[in-house]
Coordinates of C-alpha atoms and ligand atoms in Angstrom, one line a residue:
X1 CA -20.2 -45.3 -23.3
X2 CA -19.4 -48.7 -21.5
X3 CA -22.2 -51.7 -21.6
X4 CA -23.6 -51.4 -18.0
X5 CA -23.4 -54.9 -16.6
X6 CA -25.0 -56.9 -14.1
X7 CA -24.2 -60.1 -13.0
X8 CA -26.3 -62.7 -10.8
X9 CA -24.3 -65.2 -8.5
X10 CA -25.2 -67.9 -5.8
X11 CA -21.9 -69.1 -4.6
X12 CA -18.3 -68.6 -5.4
X13 CA -18.5 -65.7 -8.3
X14 CA -14.9 -67.0 -9.8
X15 CA -16.6 -66.0 -13.1
X16 CA -17.9 -63.1 -11.5
X17 CA -14.5 -61.8 -10.3
X18 CA -12.7 -62.9 -14.1
X19 CA -15.5 -60.8 -15.7
X20 CA -14.8 -57.6 -12.9
X21 CA -10.9 -58.2 -13.9
X22 CA -11.6 -58.1 -17.3
X23 CA -13.8 -54.6 -16.9
X24 CA -11.1 -53.0 -15.2
X25 CA -9.3 -52.3 -18.3
X26 CA -10.0 -49.1 -20.0
X27 CA -10.4 -51.0 -23.9
X28 CA -13.5 -53.5 -21.9
X29 CA -16.9 -52.1 -23.2
X30 CA -18.4 -52.7 -20.7
X31 CA -18.7 -52.1 -16.6
X32 CA -19.5 -54.2 -13.4
X33 CA -22.5 -51.9 -12.4
X34 CA -24.2 -54.1 -10.2
X35 CA -23.4 -58.1 -8.4
X36 CA -27.0 -59.5 -7.5
X37 CA -26.9 -63.0 -5.1
X38 CA -29.8 -64.9 -3.9
X39 CA -28.1 -66.1 -1.1
X40 CA -27.2 -63.8 1.7
X41 CA -23.8 -65.6 2.0
X42 CA -22.6 -66.4 -1.1
X43 CA -18.7 -66.4 -1.1
X44 CA -18.9 -64.0 -3.9
X45 CA -20.4 -61.1 -2.8
X46 CA -17.6 -60.7 -0.4
X47 CA -15.0 -60.9 -3.7
X48 CA -17.5 -58.3 -5.4
X49 CA -17.0 -55.5 -2.2
X50 CA -13.6 -56.0 -2.2
X51 CA -13.2 -55.1 -5.7
X52 CA -15.7 -52.1 -4.8
X53 CA -18.4 -53.4 -6.7
X54 CA -22.4 -52.4 -5.6
X55 CA -23.8 -55.0 -5.0
X56 CA -27.4 -56.8 -3.8
X57 CA -29.1 -59.8 -2.5
X58 CA -32.8 -60.7 -3.0
X59 CA -33.3 -63.4 -1.2
X60 CA -35.1 -66.3 -2.8
X61 CA -36.6 -67.5 0.3
X62 CA -38.2 -64.4 1.5
X63 CA -40.5 -64.2 -1.3
X64 CA -43.7 -66.8 -1.2
X65 CA -43.4 -67.0 -5.2
X66 CA -41.1 -66.6 -8.1
X67 CA -42.8 -64.0 -9.6
X68 CA -42.6 -61.8 -7.0
X69 CA -38.7 -62.6 -6.2
X70 CA -38.2 -61.4 -10.0
X71 CA -39.9 -58.4 -9.7
X72 CA -37.8 -57.5 -6.8
X73 CA -34.5 -58.0 -9.1
X74 CA -35.9 -56.4 -12.2
X75 CA -36.8 -53.6 -9.5
X76 CA -32.9 -53.6 -8.8
X77 CA -31.6 -53.7 -12.4
X78 CA -33.8 -50.8 -13.5
X79 CA -32.3 -49.2 -10.4
X80 CA -28.6 -49.9 -11.8
X81 CA -29.5 -49.1 -15.2
X82 CA -28.3 -52.4 -15.9
X83 CA -28.2 -53.3 -20.0
X84 CA -26.8 -57.1 -19.8
X85 CA -26.9 -59.3 -17.2
X86 CA -24.8 -62.0 -17.4
X87 CA -25.6 -65.1 -14.8
X88 CA -22.2 -66.8 -13.3
X89 CA -23.0 -69.9 -11.1
X90 CA -26.8 -68.1 -10.2
X91 CA -28.4 -71.4 -9.5
X92 CA -32.7 -70.7 -9.3
X93 CA -34.3 -71.1 -12.2
X94 CA -35.9 -67.8 -13.6
X95 CA -39.5 -67.8 -15.2
X96 CA -40.5 -66.7 -18.4
X97 CA -41.2 -63.2 -16.4
X98 CA -37.5 -62.4 -16.0
X99 CA -36.3 -64.4 -19.1
X100 CA -38.7 -62.6 -22.0
X101 CA -37.8 -59.0 -20.2
X102 CA -34.6 -59.7 -21.0
X103 CA -34.5 -61.6 -24.3
X104 CA -31.2 -61.7 -26.3
X105 CA -29.9 -59.3 -22.8
X106 CA -28.8 -61.7 -20.9
X107 CA -26.2 -64.5 -21.0
X108 CA -25.1 -67.3 -19.1
X109 CA -22.4 -69.7 -18.9
X110 CA -22.3 -73.6 -18.4
X111 CA -19.6 -76.4 -18.0
X112 CA -20.6 -78.7 -20.7
X113 CA -20.2 -78.7 -24.3
X114 CA -23.8 -77.8 -25.1
X115 CA -26.5 -79.4 -26.5
X116 CA -24.4 -82.0 -24.1
X117 CA -25.2 -82.1 -20.4
X118 CA -27.6 -80.0 -19.9
X119 CA -28.7 -79.6 -16.2
X120 CA -26.7 -79.9 -12.9
X121 CA -23.2 -82.9 -12.4
X122 CA -22.1 -81.7 -15.9
X123 CA -18.4 -83.2 -14.8
X124 CA -19.7 -86.7 -13.5
X125 CA -22.2 -86.6 -16.2
X126 CA -19.1 -86.2 -18.6
X127 CA -16.6 -88.7 -17.6
X128 CA -19.3 -91.5 -17.1
X129 CA -19.9 -90.9 -20.7
X130 CA -16.5 -91.3 -21.5
X131 CA -16.4 -88.4 -23.3
X132 CA -13.1 -87.4 -25.1
X133 CA -13.7 -84.1 -24.8
X134 CA -15.5 -81.3 -22.5
X135 CA -15.8 -78.0 -21.8
X136 CA -18.2 -74.7 -21.3
X137 CA -20.2 -72.6 -23.5
X138 CA -22.2 -69.4 -23.6
X139 CA -25.5 -69.0 -24.2
X140 CA -28.2 -66.6 -24.1
X141 CA -31.1 -67.9 -21.6
X142 CA -34.3 -68.7 -22.7
X143 CA -37.2 -70.6 -20.7
X144 CA -36.1 -73.8 -20.9
X145 CA -32.7 -75.0 -19.2
X146 CA -29.8 -74.5 -20.6
X147 CA -31.3 -74.1 -24.1
X148 CA -31.0 -70.8 -25.2
X149 CA -28.7 -70.3 -28.6
X150 CA -25.0 -71.3 -28.0
X151 CA -22.7 -68.1 -28.2
X152 CA -19.4 -69.3 -27.7
X153 CA -17.5 -72.3 -26.6
X154 CA -14.4 -73.6 -25.2
X155 CA -13.0 -77.4 -25.4
X156 CA -10.8 -79.3 -23.2
X157 CA -9.7 -82.8 -23.5
X158 CA -10.4 -85.2 -21.0
X159 CA -7.3 -87.1 -19.7
X160 CA -7.1 -90.4 -18.9
X161 CA -6.8 -90.2 -15.1
X162 CA -9.3 -86.5 -14.4
X163 CA -11.5 -86.9 -11.4
X164 CA -14.6 -85.0 -11.2
X165 CA -12.2 -82.5 -9.3
X166 CA -9.7 -82.1 -11.8
X167 CA -11.8 -81.7 -14.8
X168 CA -13.9 -79.3 -12.8
X169 CA -11.3 -77.2 -12.0
X170 CA -9.6 -77.4 -16.3
X171 CA -13.1 -76.0 -16.8
X172 CA -13.0 -73.3 -14.7
X173 CA -10.2 -72.2 -15.8
X174 CA -11.7 -71.9 -19.5
X175 CA -14.8 -70.4 -18.2
X176 CA -12.6 -67.9 -16.6
X177 CA -11.1 -67.2 -20.4
X178 CA -14.4 -67.7 -22.6
X179 CA -16.8 -65.8 -20.7
X180 CA -15.2 -61.9 -20.4
X181 CA -14.0 -62.8 -24.2
X182 CA -17.7 -63.9 -25.6
X183 CA -19.3 -60.8 -23.4
X184 CA -16.1 -58.0 -25.1
X185 CA -17.4 -59.3 -28.6
X186 CA -21.5 -59.3 -28.3
X187 CA -20.9 -55.9 -26.3
X188 CA -19.0 -54.4 -29.6
X189 CA -21.5 -55.3 -31.7
X190 CA -24.1 -53.6 -29.3
Ligands
GRF1 C1 -19.1 -72.7 -12.9 O1 -18.7 -73.8 -13.0 C2 -20.6 -72.0 -13.7 O2 -20.4 -72.6 -15.2 C3 -21.5 -73.1 -13.1 O3 -21.6 -73.0 -12.1 C4 -19.7 -72.5 -11.5 C5 -19.9 -71.4 -10.7 O4 -18.7 -71.3 -10.2 N1 -22.9 -72.6 -13.5 P1 -18.4 -69.5 -9.9 O5 -19.3 -69.0 -9.1 O6 -18.7 -68.5 -11.2 O7 -17.1 -69.5 -8.9

């Protein structure tokens, strides 16, 4: 039986797409059972529909507090029988209410070599810090922002003429390889 993944997105959804493509292989140990977005107009929702995936929108703006928002998300996860949650460009900070329910079963991909550059604008910060290398990390989600245990990382060289855009583009390519690979390894151990 394949592990049932729930993927959370807020925007472009290119990582969601790379996971979904990997899941199309018969030998891949997981399937995408739900793509959930907190933004109704996320481009990734269209991509998910084109891929024939089940989608849900839980718009945070419709909730007066975090717990109600997360309770609604949890309902969708239970209904879709989700076993592993993958945050993929999901731009809401989740509270202990949801994070603790999914302890060791919720992953995130972050565009830096954690613990370096937690939070936003990682590519700009890596360039400003004159780093020689940069990359991406897949980690378990814990209550602290981008603080959960790192499962896997991919390193890329920073080139002398890199801009935020060129660096971001190369890191994103690395993300598209690392995330499905890590999910595969993890699911094989479940
Ligand atoms: C990725 O760089 C991811 O690491 C970060 O947000 C970006 C999302 O891109 N958290 P996409 O929506 O998967 O295209």
